Short mmCIF file of C-alpha atoms in Angstrom, two decimals:
data_model
loop_
_atom_site.label_atom_id
_atom_site.label_comp_id
_atom_site.label_asym_id
_atom_site.label_seq_id
_atom_site.Cartn_x
_atom_site.Cartn_y
_atom_site.Cartn_z
CA MET N 392 -1.15 -71.76 25.65
CA LYS N 393 -0.73 -74.33 28.76
CA ARG N 394 -2.48 -77.79 28.42
CA ASN N 395 -2.57 -81.02 29.86
CA ILE N 396 -2.68 -83.78 27.30
CA LEU N 397 -3.15 -87.54 27.73
CA ILE N 398 -1.62 -89.90 25.42
CA THR N 399 -2.59 -93.30 25.60
CA GLY N 400 -0.60 -96.29 24.24
CA GLY N 401 2.28 -93.69 24.23
CA ALA N 402 5.23 -96.40 25.14
CA GLY N 403 3.86 -98.40 21.76
CA PHE N 404 5.36 -97.54 18.12
CA ILE N 405 3.46 -94.91 16.82
CA GLY N 406 2.66 -93.46 20.14
CA SER N 407 5.95 -93.16 21.18
CA HIS N 408 6.82 -90.73 18.31
CA VAL N 409 3.94 -88.89 19.21
CA VAL N 410 4.95 -88.32 22.82
CA ARG N 411 8.49 -87.27 21.84
CA LEU N 412 7.10 -84.86 19.24
CA PHE N 413 4.81 -83.19 21.79
CA VAL N 414 7.10 -83.28 24.79
CA ASN N 415 10.16 -81.71 22.55
CA LYS N 416 7.86 -79.37 20.78
CA TYR N 417 5.44 -78.06 23.35
CA PRO N 418 7.43 -77.34 26.63
CA ASP N 419 4.54 -75.75 28.23
CA TYR N 420 1.90 -78.63 27.52
CA ASN N 421 2.17 -81.42 30.52
CA ILE N 422 2.31 -84.85 28.61
CA VAL N 423 1.05 -87.48 30.30
CA ASN N 424 1.67 -90.85 28.67
CA LEU N 425 -0.53 -93.87 29.65
CA ASP N 426 0.44 -97.32 28.82
CA LYS N 427 -0.35 -100.52 29.90
CA LEU N 428 2.86 -101.73 29.00
CA THR N 429 1.61 -105.22 27.28
CA TYR N 430 3.82 -106.94 24.99
CA ALA N 431 4.07 -104.11 22.46
CA GLY N 432 4.43 -101.37 24.73
CA ASN N 433 8.26 -100.68 25.95
CA LEU N 434 9.88 -97.53 27.85
CA ALA N 435 13.03 -98.03 26.01
CA ASN N 436 11.40 -96.19 23.27
CA LEU N 437 11.18 -92.93 25.15
CA LYS N 438 14.58 -93.11 26.94
CA ASP N 439 15.64 -89.78 25.58
CA ILE N 440 12.80 -87.76 27.04
CA GLU N 441 12.04 -89.54 30.25
CA GLY N 442 13.43 -86.95 32.49
CA LYS N 443 11.89 -83.94 30.79
CA PRO N 444 9.90 -81.65 33.42
CA ASN N 445 6.91 -81.82 31.05
CA TYR N 446 6.45 -85.65 30.84
CA THR N 447 4.82 -87.93 32.97
CA PHE N 448 4.31 -91.87 32.81
CA VAL N 449 1.67 -93.61 34.15
CA ARG N 450 0.97 -97.42 33.88
CA ALA N 451 -2.61 -98.40 33.59
CA ASP N 452 -5.46 -100.18 31.45
CA ILE N 453 -7.77 -98.15 29.62
CA ALA N 454 -10.68 -100.77 30.25
CA ASP N 455 -10.26 -99.51 34.17
CA LEU N 456 -12.88 -96.93 34.13
CA ASP N 457 -12.31 -95.93 37.54
CA GLU N 458 -8.73 -95.48 36.71
CA MET N 459 -9.15 -93.51 33.93
CA ARG N 460 -11.55 -91.54 36.08
CA ARG N 461 -8.74 -90.93 38.65
CA ILE N 462 -6.22 -90.01 36.04
CA ILE N 463 -8.15 -87.86 33.85
CA THR N 464 -9.13 -85.86 36.95
CA THR N 465 -5.76 -86.14 38.85
CA HIS N 466 -3.67 -84.45 36.01
CA LYS N 467 -6.91 -82.09 34.73
CA ILE N 468 -6.72 -83.67 31.41
CA ASP N 469 -8.03 -81.16 28.55
CA GLY N 470 -6.96 -83.54 25.40
CA ILE N 471 -6.78 -86.69 24.92
CA ILE N 472 -4.85 -88.26 21.86
CA HIS N 473 -5.81 -91.97 21.90
CA LEU N 474 -3.56 -94.49 20.42
CA ALA N 475 -3.80 -97.37 22.82
CA ALA N 476 -4.82 -100.52 20.97
CA GLU N 477 -4.52 -104.27 20.38
CA SER N 478 -3.13 -103.85 16.49
CA HIS N 479 -1.85 -107.17 15.15
CA VAL N 480 -4.29 -109.10 12.81
CA ASP N 481 -3.06 -112.26 13.28
CA ARG N 482 -3.20 -112.03 17.17
CA SER N 483 -7.13 -110.66 16.67
CA ILE N 484 -7.83 -113.89 14.77
CA LYS N 485 -6.71 -116.18 17.73
CA ASP N 486 -8.11 -114.02 20.48
CA PRO N 487 -10.82 -111.60 19.46
CA PHE N 488 -12.22 -111.07 22.80
CA THR N 489 -9.03 -109.22 23.78
CA PHE N 490 -9.56 -107.29 21.04
CA ALA N 491 -13.01 -106.31 21.96
CA ARG N 492 -12.08 -105.62 25.39
CA THR N 493 -9.10 -103.10 24.81
CA ASN N 494 -10.25 -101.48 21.67
CA VAL N 495 -13.74 -101.11 22.02
CA MET N 496 -14.42 -101.18 25.85
CA GLY N 497 -11.06 -99.25 26.55
CA THR N 498 -12.19 -96.58 24.17
CA LEU N 499 -15.65 -96.15 25.85
CA ALA N 500 -13.96 -96.09 29.28
CA LEU N 501 -11.80 -93.30 27.93
CA LEU N 502 -14.59 -91.54 26.83
CA GLN N 503 -17.00 -91.68 29.64
CA ALA N 504 -14.31 -90.85 32.05
CA ALA N 505 -13.57 -87.81 30.14
CA LYS N 506 -17.08 -86.84 29.41
CA GLU N 507 -17.65 -86.84 33.25
CA TYR N 508 -14.95 -84.82 34.33
CA TRP N 509 -15.33 -82.15 31.36
CA GLU N 510 -18.89 -81.71 32.05
CA GLY N 511 -18.08 -81.18 35.77
CA THR N 512 -15.67 -78.20 34.76
CA PRO N 513 -16.61 -74.82 34.74
CA GLU N 514 -15.77 -74.18 30.99
CA LYS N 515 -17.30 -77.98 30.48
CA TYR N 516 -16.46 -78.83 26.62
CA GLU N 517 -14.80 -75.34 25.75
CA GLY N 518 -11.04 -75.92 24.78
CA LYS N 519 -11.67 -79.81 25.15
CA LEU N 520 -10.71 -82.53 22.48
CA PHE N 521 -11.02 -86.19 22.47
CA TYR N 522 -8.84 -87.21 19.25
CA HIS N 523 -8.99 -90.91 18.22
CA ILE N 524 -6.47 -92.58 16.03
CA SER N 525 -7.86 -95.57 13.81
CA THR N 526 -6.59 -97.36 10.99
CA ASP N 527 -7.49 -97.81 7.22
CA GLU N 528 -8.68 -101.43 8.00
CA VAL N 529 -12.14 -100.48 8.89
CA TYR N 530 -13.06 -99.68 5.37
CA GLY N 531 -12.25 -103.25 4.41
CA ALA N 532 -10.83 -104.06 1.12
CA LEU N 533 -10.39 -102.42 -2.44
CA GLU N 534 -10.47 -104.20 -5.99
CA LEU N 535 -6.72 -104.52 -7.21
CA THR N 536 -7.43 -103.78 -10.96
CA ASN N 537 -3.83 -104.04 -11.89
CA PRO N 538 -2.13 -106.65 -10.01
CA GLU N 539 1.05 -105.99 -11.85
CA GLY N 540 1.56 -102.64 -10.84
CA VAL N 541 4.74 -101.09 -11.68
CA GLU N 542 8.29 -102.41 -10.83
CA SER N 543 10.14 -101.00 -7.77
CA PRO N 544 11.83 -97.74 -8.48
CA PHE N 545 15.07 -99.27 -7.09
CA THR N 546 15.25 -101.06 -10.75
CA THR N 547 13.39 -98.78 -12.74
CA THR N 548 13.21 -94.83 -13.08
CA ALA N 549 9.82 -95.05 -11.82
CA SER N 550 9.36 -92.52 -8.96
CA SER N 551 7.55 -93.53 -5.75
CA SER N 552 4.54 -90.92 -6.59
CA GLU N 553 3.82 -93.20 -9.65
CA HIS N 554 3.08 -96.25 -7.29
CA HIS N 555 0.04 -94.24 -6.21
CA LEU N 556 -1.95 -95.08 -9.32
CA ALA N 557 -0.03 -98.44 -9.93
CA PHE N 558 -2.71 -100.76 -8.46
CA GLY N 559 -6.22 -99.15 -9.16
CA THR N 560 -8.17 -95.88 -9.02
CA GLU N 561 -10.27 -96.38 -6.09
CA PHE N 562 -9.36 -95.16 -2.83
CA PHE N 563 -10.37 -95.14 0.81
CA LEU N 564 -12.12 -91.57 1.62
CA GLU N 565 -13.43 -90.41 4.66
CA THR N 566 -16.78 -91.12 3.31
CA THR N 567 -16.00 -94.45 2.27
CA LYS N 568 -18.42 -97.02 4.07
CA TYR N 569 -17.11 -99.42 6.86
CA ALA N 570 -16.64 -102.84 5.86
CA PRO N 571 -14.03 -104.38 8.51
CA HIS N 572 -13.19 -108.11 7.45
CA SER N 573 -11.05 -109.09 10.72
CA PRO N 574 -11.65 -108.99 14.39
CA TYR N 575 -9.00 -106.47 14.74
CA SER N 576 -10.56 -104.09 12.15
CA ALA N 577 -14.03 -105.08 13.65
CA SER N 578 -13.17 -103.78 17.07
CA LYS N 579 -11.36 -100.68 15.64
CA ALA N 580 -14.72 -99.47 13.34
CA SER N 581 -16.81 -100.19 16.62
CA SER N 582 -14.39 -97.98 18.69
CA ASP N 583 -14.48 -95.19 15.88
CA HIS N 584 -18.45 -95.40 16.11
CA PHE N 585 -18.23 -94.72 19.89
CA VAL N 586 -16.19 -91.83 19.34
CA ARG N 587 -18.49 -90.25 17.10
CA ALA N 588 -21.55 -91.10 19.00
CA TYR N 589 -20.25 -89.35 22.06
CA HIS N 590 -19.94 -86.09 19.88
CA ASP N 591 -23.61 -86.43 18.38
CA THR N 592 -25.18 -87.82 21.96
CA TYR N 593 -23.41 -85.47 24.46
CA GLY N 594 -21.70 -82.72 22.50
CA MET N 595 -18.07 -84.20 23.17
CA PRO N 596 -15.41 -82.49 20.95
CA THR N 597 -13.84 -85.38 18.95
CA LEU N 598 -11.84 -85.92 16.10
CA VAL N 599 -11.10 -89.40 14.11
CA THR N 600 -8.06 -90.28 11.79
CA ASN N 601 -7.77 -93.40 9.91
CA CYS N 602 -4.24 -93.94 8.98
CA SER N 603 -2.29 -96.39 6.32
CA ASN N 604 0.33 -98.68 7.01
CA ASN N 605 3.07 -97.13 9.12
CA TYR N 606 7.00 -98.18 9.09
CA GLY N 607 10.07 -96.60 11.17
CA PRO N 608 12.19 -97.16 14.46
CA TYR N 609 10.54 -98.55 17.46
CA GLN N 610 8.20 -101.11 15.58
CA PHE N 611 7.50 -104.16 17.29
CA PRO N 612 8.99 -107.17 15.48
CA GLU N 613 6.22 -109.07 14.84
CA LYS N 614 5.30 -106.30 12.02
CA LEU N 615 6.70 -107.01 8.59
CA ILE N 616 9.21 -104.64 8.27
CA PRO N 617 11.07 -105.06 11.38
CA LEU N 618 10.48 -108.65 11.76
CA PHE N 619 12.00 -109.22 7.91
CA ILE N 620 14.95 -106.81 8.88
CA ASN N 621 15.80 -108.93 11.83
CA ASN N 622 15.52 -112.49 10.30
CA ILE N 623 17.68 -111.39 7.25
CA ARG N 624 20.67 -110.41 9.42
CA HIS N 625 20.10 -113.63 11.33
CA GLY N 626 19.60 -115.73 8.26
CA LYS N 627 16.06 -116.83 9.30
CA PRO N 628 13.05 -117.52 7.08
CA LEU N 629 10.96 -114.55 5.53
CA PRO N 630 7.23 -115.81 5.85
CA VAL N 631 5.15 -114.38 3.09
CA TYR N 632 1.68 -114.93 2.74
CA GLY N 633 0.16 -116.63 -0.22
CA LYS N 634 2.00 -115.31 -3.07
CA GLY N 635 2.70 -112.11 -1.51
CA GLU N 636 0.48 -109.97 -3.92
CA ASN N 637 -1.52 -108.05 -1.30
CA VAL N 638 -0.82 -104.23 -1.81
CA ARG N 639 -0.51 -101.79 0.99
CA ASP N 640 -0.05 -97.89 1.37
CA TRP N 641 2.98 -97.24 3.55
CA LEU N 642 3.85 -94.22 5.54
CA PHE N 643 7.02 -93.57 7.48
CA VAL N 644 5.87 -92.96 11.35
CA GLU N 645 7.49 -89.48 11.84
CA ASP N 646 4.95 -88.15 8.95
CA HIS N 647 1.96 -89.75 10.64
CA ALA N 648 3.02 -88.04 14.06
CA ARG N 649 3.28 -84.73 12.28
CA ALA N 650 -0.23 -85.29 10.98
CA ILE N 651 -1.43 -85.90 14.36
CA ASP N 652 0.23 -82.91 15.81
CA LEU N 653 -1.55 -80.71 13.05
CA ILE N 654 -4.57 -82.25 13.23
CA PHE N 655 -5.10 -81.94 17.14
CA HIS N 656 -4.20 -78.36 16.81
CA LYS N 657 -6.31 -77.33 13.78
CA GLY N 658 -8.55 -80.02 12.80
CA LYS N 659 -12.13 -79.44 12.16
CA ILE N 660 -14.33 -80.77 15.42
CA ALA N 661 -16.09 -84.03 14.76
CA ASP N 662 -14.52 -84.19 11.17
CA THR N 663 -12.54 -87.41 9.83
CA TYR N 664 -9.11 -86.90 8.07
CA ASN N 665 -7.54 -90.00 6.20
CA ILE N 666 -3.69 -90.18 6.49
CA GLY N 667 -1.66 -91.94 3.92
CA GLY N 668 1.62 -92.26 2.05
CA PHE N 669 0.42 -92.23 -1.73
CA ASN N 670 2.91 -95.09 -1.73
CA GLU N 671 1.45 -98.62 -2.64
CA TRP N 672 3.48 -101.33 -2.63
CA LYS N 673 2.93 -105.34 -3.17
CA ASN N 674 4.19 -106.94 -0.01
CA ILE N 675 6.66 -109.28 -2.21
CA ASP N 676 7.98 -105.95 -4.04
CA LEU N 677 8.47 -104.53 -0.67
CA ILE N 678 10.33 -107.39 0.85
CA LYS N 679 12.39 -107.59 -1.81
CA VAL N 680 13.46 -103.79 -1.52
CA ILE N 681 14.17 -104.48 2.39
CA ILE N 682 16.58 -107.93 1.60
CA LYS N 683 18.48 -105.40 -1.26
CA THR N 684 18.51 -102.85 1.44
CA VAL N 685 19.90 -104.95 4.37
CA ASP N 686 22.01 -107.31 2.40
CA ARG N 687 23.79 -103.88 1.32
CA LEU N 688 23.91 -102.48 4.49
CA LEU N 689 25.52 -105.62 5.85
CA GLY N 690 28.10 -106.27 2.99
CA ASN N 691 26.38 -109.25 1.76
CA PRO N 692 26.41 -110.11 -1.89
CA GLU N 693 23.51 -108.85 -3.69
CA GLY N 694 20.60 -111.17 -3.74
CA LYS N 695 22.25 -113.36 -0.98
CA SER N 696 18.73 -113.40 1.03
CA LEU N 697 16.33 -113.87 -1.66
CA ASP N 698 16.56 -117.69 -0.64
CA LEU N 699 15.12 -116.94 2.87
CA ILE N 700 11.69 -116.02 1.27
CA THR N 701 9.13 -118.68 2.38
CA TYR N 702 5.61 -118.65 1.01
CA VAL N 703 3.05 -120.00 3.72
CA THR N 704 -0.63 -120.28 3.72
CA ASP N 705 -2.47 -117.09 3.47
CA ARG N 706 -4.09 -115.59 6.54
CA ALA N 707 -7.69 -115.92 6.88
CA GLY N 708 -9.76 -113.03 5.53
CA HIS N 709 -6.52 -111.40 3.94
CA ASP N 710 -7.70 -107.84 2.57
CA MET N 711 -5.88 -107.73 -0.86
CA ARG N 712 -5.63 -103.93 -1.36
CA TYR N 713 -5.83 -100.96 1.04
CA ALA N 714 -5.19 -97.18 -0.47
CA ILE N 715 -5.69 -93.88 1.43
CA ASP N 716 -6.65 -90.77 -0.44
CA SER N 717 -5.56 -88.15 1.97
CA ARG N 718 -5.82 -85.53 -0.30
CA LYS N 719 -8.46 -83.74 2.20
CA LEU N 720 -6.00 -83.56 4.85
CA GLN N 721 -3.71 -81.96 2.01
CA ARG N 722 -6.09 -79.61 1.00
CA GLU N 723 -7.62 -78.49 4.06
CA LEU N 724 -4.50 -78.13 6.64
CA GLY N 725 -1.61 -78.51 4.25
CA TRP N 726 0.04 -81.68 5.50
CA GLU N 727 1.97 -84.37 2.95
CA PRO N 728 4.61 -86.97 3.54
CA SER N 729 7.82 -85.44 4.01
CA LEU N 730 9.86 -88.41 2.71
CA GLN N 731 10.09 -90.26 -0.16
CA PHE N 732 10.06 -94.18 0.51
CA GLU N 733 13.58 -94.70 -0.77
CA GLU N 734 14.84 -92.41 1.95
CA GLY N 735 12.09 -93.69 4.53
CA ILE N 736 13.43 -97.44 4.14
CA GLU N 737 17.02 -96.85 4.15
CA LYS N 738 16.51 -94.80 7.31
CA THR N 739 14.36 -97.68 8.92
CA VAL N 740 16.70 -100.32 8.13
CA ARG N 741 19.76 -98.48 9.26
CA TRP N 742 18.08 -97.93 12.69
CA TYR N 743 17.46 -101.52 13.10
CA LEU N 744 20.71 -102.68 12.16
CA ASP N 745 22.26 -99.94 14.56
CA ASN N 746 19.98 -100.63 17.35
CA GLN N 747 20.45 -104.47 17.79
CA GLU N 748 20.56 -104.20 21.35
CA TRP N 749 17.09 -102.72 21.54
CA MET N 750 15.79 -105.62 19.21
CA ASP N 751 17.23 -108.42 21.15
CA ASN N 752 15.58 -106.93 24.23
CA ILE N 753 12.46 -107.00 22.37
CA THR N 754 12.72 -110.50 21.04
CA SER N 755 13.95 -112.06 24.20
CA GLY N 756 11.02 -110.82 26.10
CA GLU N 757 13.18 -109.40 29.26
CA TYR N 758 11.53 -106.06 29.10
CA GLU N 759 8.34 -107.61 30.02
CA LYS N 760 9.44 -109.01 33.07
CA TYR N 761 11.42 -106.01 34.29
CA TYR N 762 8.05 -103.82 33.85
CA ASP N 763 6.25 -106.49 35.82
CA ASP N 764 8.78 -106.36 38.62
CA MET N 765 9.25 -102.84 38.60
CA TYR N 766 5.34 -101.89 38.84
CA SER N 767 4.52 -105.12 41.06
CA ASN N 768 6.37 -103.21 44.02
CA ARG N 769 4.27 -99.99 43.73
#
């Protein structure tokens, strides 16, 4: 079936993987990638598909209601996959207003523009969908009932699956009460509520998913895994918040993209699905795995980069543990992660080491100036 799909934030980390998947998998779909190209958006992430006939890029700000109206109408959009967001907690602590503008008002502008266009079509909401991608951080924090957990499977016979029950028996469910603790998670929680309100008030077909931490290629290097890979390569300090005991659930980004594809096509309207990796790690244990993997692939003596670990003052309001229960998605739609963590982290480290030009371009900031110059002339 011919469809016109708008993917917001498609030049970012997760968004670029979703855009690539849809463009390659659905040649009959017209995929419109909308991205503001802020610091975290980079069209180099999509070089391999930029010439495809079913792909269009549009630079725009989702908080610009008139522009959202124009884009949705011009491209006759019947499906929206909304990933565009400010997403770094540290930045939200320093500048909460930017997060409120993009994540809350931007989502609201998209919803309103879609509502107006879809209600004006002969079929109205039939065949339409607004799919909103959110985060597990809206749920707050879980108690860490087993702070020791289990040792890394890289040093013991434990399997990655054993990590899922390593740190506690409580998990975020789709019915878990929202309790955001940072400006970032508060802004995402608010956007989630607006999406659901547009379904309940206007009958708009909507879906919401909440996902755990993603890792993989093309992630902006302010985030832990690419930052630490790059710092190890250059012999720079590895800043660890507090004692590094905070626990996160990790999912390979391509598995998240597969889940988004499945939910977009088969998810139940007005429902919520949690997406997680069943793969919990203490930050310090994850960092040691990264160090071991990078040192091995660079030919360094084992443990050489452990001395780069530098403990710094903990982040304000730092949640201790996130853990997603994604059994509903497994049970209802048949999705599960395809990669064990050992395979995923190896693949990720190799990608960043093999794509140092991409990393250098990002860390230099040259790509931002290039896009500003290019689009200022249009």
